Amino acid sequence: MDDAPGTPRWNWRHLLVLLLFPIGLKAAYLLGSVAVRGAGTDLQATYVAMAKKHDAYWYERIAVTGYPAITEPEAIGWSQGPHFRQSAWAFFPLYPLLNRWTMRTAGTDFDHSALFWGLVLSAAVALCAYRAGRAFLGDRPRALFFALVLVGFPFAFHQSMFYTEALFLTAMLLAFLCVHHGRYPWLAPVLMALVLVRPNGIAVLLPLYAYHLERTGALHGVRVRWRDLAGRANIRRSLPFVAGAAAFVGWCLYQHRMTGHYFAFSMAQAGWYREPMFPLLAFFRSGDAATQFNSFYTIGALLFAFFTRRLLPLSLNLLVLLGILLPLCSGSVASMPRFIAVLFPLSITLTLLAYHGRHRYTALAAVLVLHFASFLGWATGHPIGL
């Protein structure tokens, strides 16, 4: 739904909640980390130690030294038994380059830059989610509920860590908002940013284009109006999608110049024990607790998406399906819970199911309990929280 003419875009009380909610979550993360690990003399250093883990060190390395030139394919990434080699080429450039720019402009280090962008981007997620809630759900109370559910979704704490989740989710929400409101001149730079944040950014172009066709009337369910699809107006509005694909091609050309391989990012996944395979074969490949939990969690998300598919248009169902199945094609369920957390259509469905009546507050509380329960894995260093 679109806002009625003359309707203010923001409810100021809602705006205050949206800005304070991510800050409150960050304070809770800090308290939880202190409870698990103990308090240091410097709270900022304690927060950095909590937020800067695992992939964050790769982002820091890229921000400081850039991507390495490689002449041997084995240096891109490999694994065999207990032995492995990893490289920076597994990671896309926008987030580390954003920090590199901040570091040089402000004369600061990666930790302070990542802290700054963590605050900015987590607020951006909440604000964009609210606007997306107005677009998809209509009234403001539902939009606020949806934004809180999305920010408080299980494993969504990664939005506050030195990771790409907040940047990716902001770009994805902005892209759908641009299409929804017909802001096609803004769509091109948003899509260029989206595809340079994470590998699956290029896959978002397909459901986003389907949503564009739904908004313009060229797609009804699974039925395509071919005359509208081939019309001059649709071709003109489709040009921003080419910009997104062009940005991805440019990134592949840069990889080829530096490594001799156009898809070095895909080759580098071998260093994390990932290998191409049919997605459903990725479940339960190991007997460790993290693999078991991630497998059940991902299957649960797939079943939830399947049984609630009628609540969403084809485009959003496609976004969820691709967002789950494509990472599974790497043969691993590692990190699947955090990949699922950015699939905002699932939060739309939860809002549609849970908002009615007095029990919506209970539902929101349950989401937050699961959110903080998932954070315990991260705080304690358990692989489930990766």
GROMACS .gro file of C-alpha atoms in nm:
model
  386
    1MET     CA    1   0.000   0.000   0.000
    2ASP     CA    2   0.109   0.357  -0.061
    3ASP     CA    3   0.076   0.650   0.175
    4ALA     CA    4  -0.234   0.861   0.118
    5PRO     CA    5  -0.165   1.212  -0.020
    6GLY     CA    6  -0.082   1.453   0.259
    7THR     CA    7  -0.003   1.178   0.511
    8PRO     CA    8   0.316   1.248   0.710
    9ARG     CA    9   0.580   0.989   0.640
   10TRP     CA   10   0.688   0.951   1.002
   11ASN     CA   11   0.519   0.918   1.336
   12TRP     CA   12   0.765   1.089   1.568
   13ARG     CA   13   0.702   0.854   1.858
   14HIS     CA   14   0.765   0.563   1.626
   15LEU     CA   15   1.079   0.733   1.498
   16LEU     CA   16   1.210   0.766   1.852
   17VAL     CA   17   1.143   0.397   1.919
   18LEU     CA   18   1.315   0.300   1.594
   19LEU     CA   19   1.628   0.496   1.684
   20LEU     CA   20   1.644   0.382   2.047
   21PHE     CA   21   1.562   0.015   1.991
   22PRO     CA   22   1.892  -0.078   1.815
   23ILE     CA   23   2.086   0.119   2.077
   24GLY     CA   24   1.907  -0.069   2.353
   25LEU     CA   25   1.993  -0.398   2.186
   26LYS     CA   26   2.359  -0.299   2.167
   27ALA     CA   27   2.357  -0.213   2.538
   28ALA     CA   28   2.202  -0.553   2.610
   29TYR     CA   29   2.470  -0.725   2.400
   30LEU     CA   30   2.736  -0.548   2.602
   31LEU     CA   31   2.576  -0.651   2.931
   32GLY     CA   32   2.539  -1.007   2.809
   33SER     CA   33   2.900  -1.018   2.698
   34VAL     CA   34   3.014  -0.882   3.034
   35ALA     CA   35   2.802  -1.143   3.213
   36VAL     CA   36   2.958  -1.423   3.007
   37ARG     CA   37   3.316  -1.301   2.970
   38GLY     CA   38   3.355  -1.056   3.256
   39ALA     CA   39   3.396  -0.678   3.250
   40GLY     CA   40   3.709  -0.493   3.146
   41THR     CA   41   3.818  -0.149   3.254
   42ASP     CA   42   3.724   0.000   2.916
   43LEU     CA   43   3.363  -0.058   2.806
   44GLN     CA   44   3.440   0.046   2.450
   45ALA     CA   45   3.719  -0.210   2.429
   46THR     CA   46   3.482  -0.469   2.577
   47TYR     CA   47   3.222  -0.393   2.311
   48VAL     CA   48   3.481  -0.408   2.033
   49ALA     CA   49   3.605  -0.744   2.160
   50MET     CA   50   3.245  -0.867   2.150
   51ALA     CA   51   3.163  -0.726   1.804
   52LYS     CA   52   3.492  -0.796   1.628
   53LYS     CA   53   3.512  -1.170   1.569
   54HIS     CA   54   3.569  -1.423   1.292
   55ASP     CA   55   3.502  -1.261   0.950
   56ALA     CA   56   3.550  -0.912   1.097
   57TYR     CA   57   3.926  -0.967   1.092
   58TRP     CA   58   3.911  -1.038   0.719
   59TYR     CA   59   3.718  -0.714   0.664
   60GLU     CA   60   3.980  -0.529   0.866
   61ARG     CA   61   4.262  -0.685   0.662
   62ILE     CA   62   4.097  -0.580   0.335
   63ALA     CA   63   4.028  -0.230   0.470
   64VAL     CA   64   4.393  -0.187   0.573
   65THR     CA   65   4.587  -0.367   0.299
   66GLY     CA   66   4.338  -0.431   0.017
   67TYR     CA   67   4.307  -0.752  -0.182
   68PRO     CA   68   4.626  -0.949  -0.254
   69ALA     CA   69   4.747  -1.026  -0.603
   70ILE     CA   70   4.762  -1.405  -0.649
   71THR     CA   71   4.942  -1.610  -0.913
   72GLU     CA   72   4.865  -1.962  -0.791
   73PRO     CA   73   4.504  -2.091  -0.770
   74GLU     CA   74   4.584  -2.275  -0.445
   75ALA     CA   75   4.649  -1.941  -0.274
   76ILE     CA   76   4.287  -1.838  -0.332
   77GLY     CA   77   4.160  -2.109  -0.102
   78TRP     CA   78   4.157  -2.485  -0.045
   79SER     CA   79   4.089  -2.741   0.225
   80GLN     CA   80   4.170  -3.106   0.274
   81GLY     CA   81   4.109  -3.285   0.601
   82PRO     CA   82   4.240  -3.071   0.887
   83HIS     CA   83   4.445  -2.854   0.652
   84PHE     CA   84   4.310  -2.545   0.477
   85ARG     CA   85   4.407  -2.210   0.330
   86GLN     CA   86   4.183  -1.905   0.325
   87SER     CA   87   4.209  -1.568   0.153
   88ALA     CA   88   4.043  -1.228   0.144
   89TRP     CA   89   3.891  -1.308  -0.195
   90ALA     CA   90   3.600  -1.485  -0.024
   91PHE     CA   91   3.465  -1.143   0.081
   92PHE     CA   92   3.300  -0.874  -0.130
   93PRO     CA   93   3.445  -0.522  -0.126
   94LEU     CA   94   3.186  -0.262  -0.027
   95TYR     CA   95   3.190  -0.300   0.353
   96PRO     CA   96   3.570  -0.305   0.391
   97LEU     CA   97   3.607  -0.021   0.140
   98LEU     CA   98   3.348   0.182   0.331
   99ASN     CA   99   3.558   0.139   0.643
  100ARG     CA  100   3.876   0.215   0.448
  101TRP     CA  101   3.725   0.545   0.334
  102THR     CA  102   3.620   0.632   0.690
  103MET     CA  103   3.961   0.540   0.829
  104ARG     CA  104   4.139   0.764   0.580
  105THR     CA  105   3.891   1.051   0.599
  106ALA     CA  106   3.865   1.062   0.978
  107GLY     CA  107   4.220   0.944   1.049
  108THR     CA  108   4.095   0.661   1.268
  109ASP     CA  109   4.140   0.286   1.290
  110PHE     CA  110   3.914   0.001   1.180
  111ASP     CA  111   3.762  -0.053   1.525
  112HIS     CA  112   3.632   0.303   1.556
  113SER     CA  113   3.518   0.306   1.195
  114ALA     CA  114   3.326  -0.020   1.235
  115LEU     CA  115   3.170   0.108   1.558
  116PHE     CA  116   3.051   0.419   1.375
  117TRP     CA  117   2.903   0.226   1.085
  118GLY     CA  118   2.748  -0.024   1.323
  119LEU     CA  119   2.549   0.258   1.483
  120VAL     CA  120   2.456   0.422   1.153
  121LEU     CA  121   2.362   0.107   0.965
  122SER     CA  122   2.162  -0.056   1.245
  123ALA     CA  123   1.956   0.264   1.267
  124ALA     CA  124   1.923   0.263   0.887
  125VAL     CA  125   1.789  -0.093   0.897
  126ALA     CA  126   1.521   0.005   1.150
  127LEU     CA  127   1.416   0.315   0.955
  128CYS     CA  128   1.411   0.138   0.618
  129ALA     CA  129   1.219  -0.151   0.773
  130TYR     CA  130   0.955   0.092   0.899
  131ARG     CA  131   0.915   0.242   0.552
  132ALA     CA  132   0.901  -0.107   0.403
  133GLY     CA  133   0.636  -0.198   0.659
  134ARG     CA  134   0.429   0.100   0.545
  135ALA     CA  135   0.470  -0.022   0.186
  136PHE     CA  136   0.387  -0.389   0.243
  137LEU     CA  137   0.154  -0.378   0.543
  138GLY     CA  138  -0.016  -0.041   0.526
  139ASP     CA  139  -0.077   0.113   0.869
  140ARG     CA  140   0.194   0.254   1.095
  141PRO     CA  141   0.146   0.029   1.400
  142ARG     CA  142   0.199  -0.280   1.183
  143ALA     CA  143   0.499  -0.114   1.021
  144LEU     CA  144   0.652  -0.047   1.362
  145PHE     CA  145   0.583  -0.404   1.475
  146PHE     CA  146   0.743  -0.540   1.158
  147ALA     CA  147   1.053  -0.322   1.203
  148LEU     CA  148   1.098  -0.440   1.562
  149VAL     CA  149   1.051  -0.803   1.461
  150LEU     CA  150   1.306  -0.771   1.179
  151VAL     CA  151   1.567  -0.601   1.400
  152GLY     CA  152   1.491  -0.840   1.686
  153PHE     CA  153   1.475  -1.156   1.473
  154PRO     CA  154   1.676  -1.455   1.601
  155PHE     CA  155   2.042  -1.417   1.498
  156ALA     CA  156   1.980  -1.059   1.381
  157PHE     CA  157   2.236  -0.946   1.639
  158HIS     CA  158   2.486  -0.972   1.350
  159GLN     CA  159   2.347  -0.636   1.236
  160SER     CA  160   2.537  -0.480   1.528
  161MET     CA  161   2.860  -0.674   1.480
  162PHE     CA  162   3.147  -0.585   1.246
  163TYR     CA  163   2.974  -0.782   0.970
  164THR     CA  164   2.791  -0.699   0.646
  165GLU     CA  165   2.437  -0.788   0.760
  166ALA     CA  166   2.321  -0.433   0.834
  167LEU     CA  167   2.466  -0.291   0.513
  168PHE     CA  168   2.321  -0.573   0.303
  169LEU     CA  169   1.977  -0.549   0.462
  170THR     CA  170   1.970  -0.170   0.427
  171ALA     CA  171   2.056  -0.191   0.057
  172MET     CA  172   1.801  -0.467  -0.003
  173LEU     CA  173   1.520  -0.278   0.172
  174LEU     CA  174   1.610   0.042  -0.013
  175ALA     CA  175   1.600  -0.144  -0.344
  176PHE     CA  176   1.248  -0.274  -0.279
  177LEU     CA  177   1.139   0.071  -0.159
  178CYS     CA  178   1.276   0.232  -0.477
  179VAL     CA  179   1.073  -0.010  -0.689
  180HIS     CA  180   0.763   0.025  -0.474
  181HIS     CA  181   0.761   0.405  -0.495
  182GLY     CA  182   0.884   0.422  -0.854
  183ARG     CA  183   1.216   0.588  -0.764
  184TYR     CA  184   1.399   0.426  -1.053
  185PRO     CA  185   1.676   0.691  -1.085
  186TRP     CA  186   1.781   0.600  -0.728
  187LEU     CA  187   1.759   0.229  -0.792
  188ALA     CA  188   2.077   0.204  -1.002
  189PRO     CA  189   2.325   0.317  -0.730
  190VAL     CA  190   2.138   0.114  -0.467
  191LEU     CA  191   2.169  -0.202  -0.676
  192MET     CA  192   2.534  -0.135  -0.749
  193ALA     CA  193   2.591  -0.118  -0.375
  194LEU     CA  194   2.379  -0.428  -0.307
  195VAL     CA  195   2.571  -0.658  -0.541
  196LEU     CA  196   2.906  -0.542  -0.399
  197VAL     CA  197   2.819  -0.624  -0.037
  198ARG     CA  198   2.771  -1.001  -0.054
  199PRO     CA  199   2.771  -1.273  -0.323
  200ASN     CA  200   2.395  -1.330  -0.298
  201GLY     CA  201   2.331  -0.964  -0.377
  202ILE     CA  202   2.329  -1.052  -0.747
  203ALA     CA  203   2.060  -1.316  -0.677
  204VAL     CA  204   1.833  -1.050  -0.520
  205LEU     CA  205   1.798  -0.891  -0.865
  206LEU     CA  206   1.564  -1.170  -0.980
  207PRO     CA  207   1.295  -1.140  -0.708
  208LEU     CA  208   1.337  -0.762  -0.712
  209TYR     CA  209   1.266  -0.757  -1.085
  210ALA     CA  210   0.968  -0.983  -1.028
  211TYR     CA  211   0.843  -0.730  -0.771
  212HIS     CA  212   0.893  -0.454  -1.028
  213LEU     CA  213   0.678  -0.649  -1.275
  214GLU     CA  214   0.412  -0.703  -1.008
  215ARG     CA  215   0.405  -0.330  -0.932
  216THR     CA  216   0.377  -0.234  -1.299
  217GLY     CA  217   0.109  -0.496  -1.373
  218ALA     CA  218   0.320  -0.707  -1.606
  219LEU     CA  219   0.312  -1.001  -1.363
  220HIS     CA  220   0.000  -1.139  -1.192
  221GLY     CA  221   0.082  -1.441  -0.980
  222VAL     CA  222   0.274  -1.659  -1.225
  223ARG     CA  223   0.106  -1.512  -1.534
  224VAL     CA  224   0.312  -1.270  -1.743
  225ARG     CA  225   0.162  -1.000  -1.964
  226TRP     CA  226   0.417  -1.021  -2.243
  227ARG     CA  227   0.302  -0.703  -2.416
  228ASP     CA  228   0.368  -0.500  -2.102
  229LEU     CA  229   0.697  -0.682  -2.043
  230ALA     CA  230   0.827  -0.592  -2.391
  231GLY     CA  231   0.685  -0.239  -2.382
  232ARG     CA  232   0.906   0.067  -2.410
  233ALA     CA  233   0.809   0.194  -2.063
  234ASN     CA  234   0.913  -0.134  -1.898
  235ILE     CA  235   1.240  -0.146  -2.090
  236ARG     CA  236   1.322   0.206  -1.972
  237ARG     CA  237   1.244   0.119  -1.610
  238SER     CA  238   1.450  -0.199  -1.636
  239LEU     CA  239   1.776  -0.015  -1.709
  240PRO     CA  240   1.874   0.027  -1.338
  241PHE     CA  241   1.881  -0.351  -1.307
  242VAL     CA  242   2.148  -0.355  -1.577
  243ALA     CA  243   2.355  -0.120  -1.359
  244GLY     CA  244   2.347  -0.374  -1.078
  245ALA     CA  245   2.457  -0.655  -1.309
  246ALA     CA  246   2.729  -0.428  -1.454
  247ALA     CA  247   2.871  -0.365  -1.105
  248PHE     CA  248   2.898  -0.739  -1.050
  249VAL     CA  249   3.071  -0.783  -1.387
  250GLY     CA  250   3.315  -0.507  -1.294
  251TRP     CA  251   3.396  -0.688  -0.968
  252CYS     CA  252   3.456  -1.012  -1.161
  253LEU     CA  253   3.690  -0.832  -1.401
  254TYR     CA  254   3.887  -0.692  -1.107
  255GLN     CA  255   3.918  -1.041  -0.960
  256HIS     CA  256   4.049  -1.167  -1.293
  257ARG     CA  257   4.309  -0.892  -1.308
  258MET     CA  258   4.432  -0.970  -0.955
  259THR     CA  259   4.404  -1.349  -0.951
  260GLY     CA  260   4.357  -1.471  -1.308
  261HIS     CA  261   4.006  -1.596  -1.220
  262TYR     CA  262   3.676  -1.418  -1.275
  263PHE     CA  263   3.507  -1.595  -0.983
  264ALA     CA  264   3.784  -1.598  -0.725
  265PHE     CA  265   3.524  -1.528  -0.456
  266SER     CA  266   3.360  -1.862  -0.532
  267MET     CA  267   3.690  -2.051  -0.548
  268ALA     CA  268   3.790  -1.903  -0.211
  269GLN     CA  269   3.493  -2.074  -0.043
  270ALA     CA  270   3.693  -2.397  -0.052
  271GLY     CA  271   3.902  -2.255   0.231
  272TRP     CA  272   3.589  -2.268   0.448
  273TYR     CA  273   3.519  -2.632   0.350
  274ARG     CA  274   3.248  -2.533   0.104
  275GLU     CA  275   3.195  -2.717  -0.223
  276PRO     CA  276   2.919  -2.700  -0.487
  277MET     CA  277   2.640  -2.954  -0.445
  278PHE     CA  278   2.265  -3.000  -0.459
  279PRO     CA  279   2.133  -2.776  -0.175
  280LEU     CA  280   1.935  -3.037   0.019
  281LEU     CA  281   2.245  -3.254   0.050
  282ALA     CA  282   2.405  -2.988   0.271
  283PHE     CA  283   2.192  -3.091   0.571
  284PHE     CA  284   2.341  -3.302   0.853
  285ARG     CA  285   2.676  -3.356   0.679
  286SER     CA  286   2.857  -3.354   1.015
  287GLY     CA  287   2.762  -3.478   1.358
  288ASP     CA  288   2.862  -3.167   1.555
  289ALA     CA  289   2.598  -2.966   1.743
  290ALA     CA  290   2.627  -2.658   1.519
  291THR     CA  291   2.563  -2.854   1.200
  292GLN     CA  292   2.267  -3.035   1.355
  293PHE     CA  293   2.113  -2.715   1.490
  294ASN     CA  294   2.169  -2.517   1.169
  295SER     CA  295   2.020  -2.799   0.963
  296PHE     CA  296   1.703  -2.818   1.174
  297TYR     CA  297   1.678  -2.438   1.187
  298THR     CA  298   1.707  -2.405   0.809
  299ILE     CA  299   1.455  -2.682   0.747
  300GLY     CA  300   1.219  -2.509   0.990
  301ALA     CA  301   1.257  -2.182   0.798
  302LEU     CA  302   1.187  -2.359   0.468
  303LEU     CA  303   0.875  -2.526   0.609
  304PHE     CA  304   0.752  -2.198   0.757
  305ALA     CA  305   0.804  -2.024   0.423
  306PHE     CA  306   0.622  -2.304   0.238
  307PHE     CA  307   0.313  -2.314   0.460
  308THR     CA  308   0.278  -1.935   0.467
  309ARG     CA  309   0.357  -1.873   0.101
  310ARG     CA  310   0.004  -1.755   0.020
  311LEU     CA  311   0.050  -1.454   0.247
  312LEU     CA  312   0.319  -1.312   0.019
  313PRO     CA  313   0.345  -1.227  -0.350
  314LEU     CA  314   0.554  -1.443  -0.580
  315SER     CA  315   0.848  -1.199  -0.570
  316LEU     CA  316   0.891  -1.215  -0.191
  317ASN     CA  317   0.848  -1.592  -0.185
  318LEU     CA  318   1.120  -1.611  -0.449
  319LEU     CA  319   1.346  -1.391  -0.237
  320VAL     CA  320   1.311  -1.627   0.060
  321LEU     CA  321   1.361  -1.940  -0.151
  322LEU     CA  322   1.676  -1.809  -0.320
  323GLY     CA  323   1.805  -1.663   0.007
  324ILE     CA  324   1.797  -2.009   0.166
  325LEU     CA  325   1.875  -2.246  -0.119
  326LEU     CA  326   2.167  -2.059  -0.277
  327PRO     CA  327   2.390  -2.067   0.034
  328LEU     CA  328   2.306  -2.435   0.072
  329CYS     CA  329   2.449  -2.496  -0.276
  330SER     CA  330   2.792  -2.448  -0.117
  331GLY     CA  331   2.741  -2.776   0.069
  332SER     CA  332   2.739  -2.623   0.418
  333VAL     CA  333   2.479  -2.505   0.668
  334ALA     CA  334   2.734  -2.288   0.850
  335SER     CA  335   2.601  -1.934   0.906
  336MET     CA  336   2.256  -2.023   0.771
  337PRO     CA  337   2.072  -1.871   1.072
  338ARG     CA  338   2.228  -1.529   1.007
  339PHE     CA  339   2.158  -1.557   0.634
  340ILE     CA  340   1.794  -1.630   0.716
  341ALA     CA  341   1.773  -1.332   0.954
  342VAL     CA  342   1.806  -1.081   0.666
  343LEU     CA  343   1.518  -1.234   0.468
  344PHE     CA  344   1.267  -0.965   0.560
  345PRO     CA  345   0.963  -1.139   0.400
  346LEU     CA  346   0.974  -1.388   0.689
  347SER     CA  347   0.928  -1.097   0.931
  348ILE     CA  348   0.641  -0.969   0.716
  349THR     CA  349   0.473  -1.310   0.747
  350LEU     CA  350   0.529  -1.315   1.124
  351THR     CA  351   0.372  -0.971   1.148
  352LEU     CA  352   0.068  -1.081   0.948
  353LEU     CA  353   0.024  -1.386   1.172
  354ALA     CA  354   0.104  -1.237   1.512
  355TYR     CA  355  -0.010  -0.877   1.506
  356HIS     CA  356  -0.379  -0.936   1.569
  357GLY     CA  357  -0.516  -0.879   1.918
  358ARG     CA  358  -0.343  -0.841   2.251
  359HIS     CA  359  -0.107  -1.130   2.191
  360ARG     CA  360   0.113  -0.929   1.956
  361TYR     CA  361   0.317  -0.808   2.254
  362THR     CA  362   0.364  -1.166   2.368
  363ALA     CA  363   0.475  -1.259   2.017
  364LEU     CA  364   0.726  -0.972   2.009
  365ALA     CA  365   0.858  -1.072   2.351
  366ALA     CA  366   0.900  -1.432   2.229
  367VAL     CA  367   1.097  -1.309   1.927
  368LEU     CA  368   1.327  -1.108   2.153
  369VAL     CA  369   1.379  -1.402   2.390
  370LEU     CA  370   1.489  -1.613   2.093
  371HIS     CA  371   1.704  -1.323   1.973
  372PHE     CA  372   1.901  -1.307   2.298
  373ALA     CA  373   1.913  -1.685   2.323
  374SER     CA  374   2.079  -1.691   1.980
  375PHE     CA  375   2.321  -1.421   2.094
  376LEU     CA  376   2.452  -1.650   2.368
  377GLY     CA  377   2.620  -1.864   2.104
  378TRP     CA  378   2.809  -1.561   1.974
  379ALA     CA  379   2.899  -1.438   2.324
  380THR     CA  380   3.037  -1.775   2.429
  381GLY     CA  381   3.216  -1.845   2.100
  382HIS     CA  382   2.997  -2.142   2.009
  383PRO     CA  383   2.988  -2.224   1.633
  384ILE     CA  384   2.608  -2.190   1.635
  385GLY     CA  385   2.651  -1.816   1.669
  386LEU     CA  386   2.877  -1.771   1.364
   0.00000   0.00000   0.00000
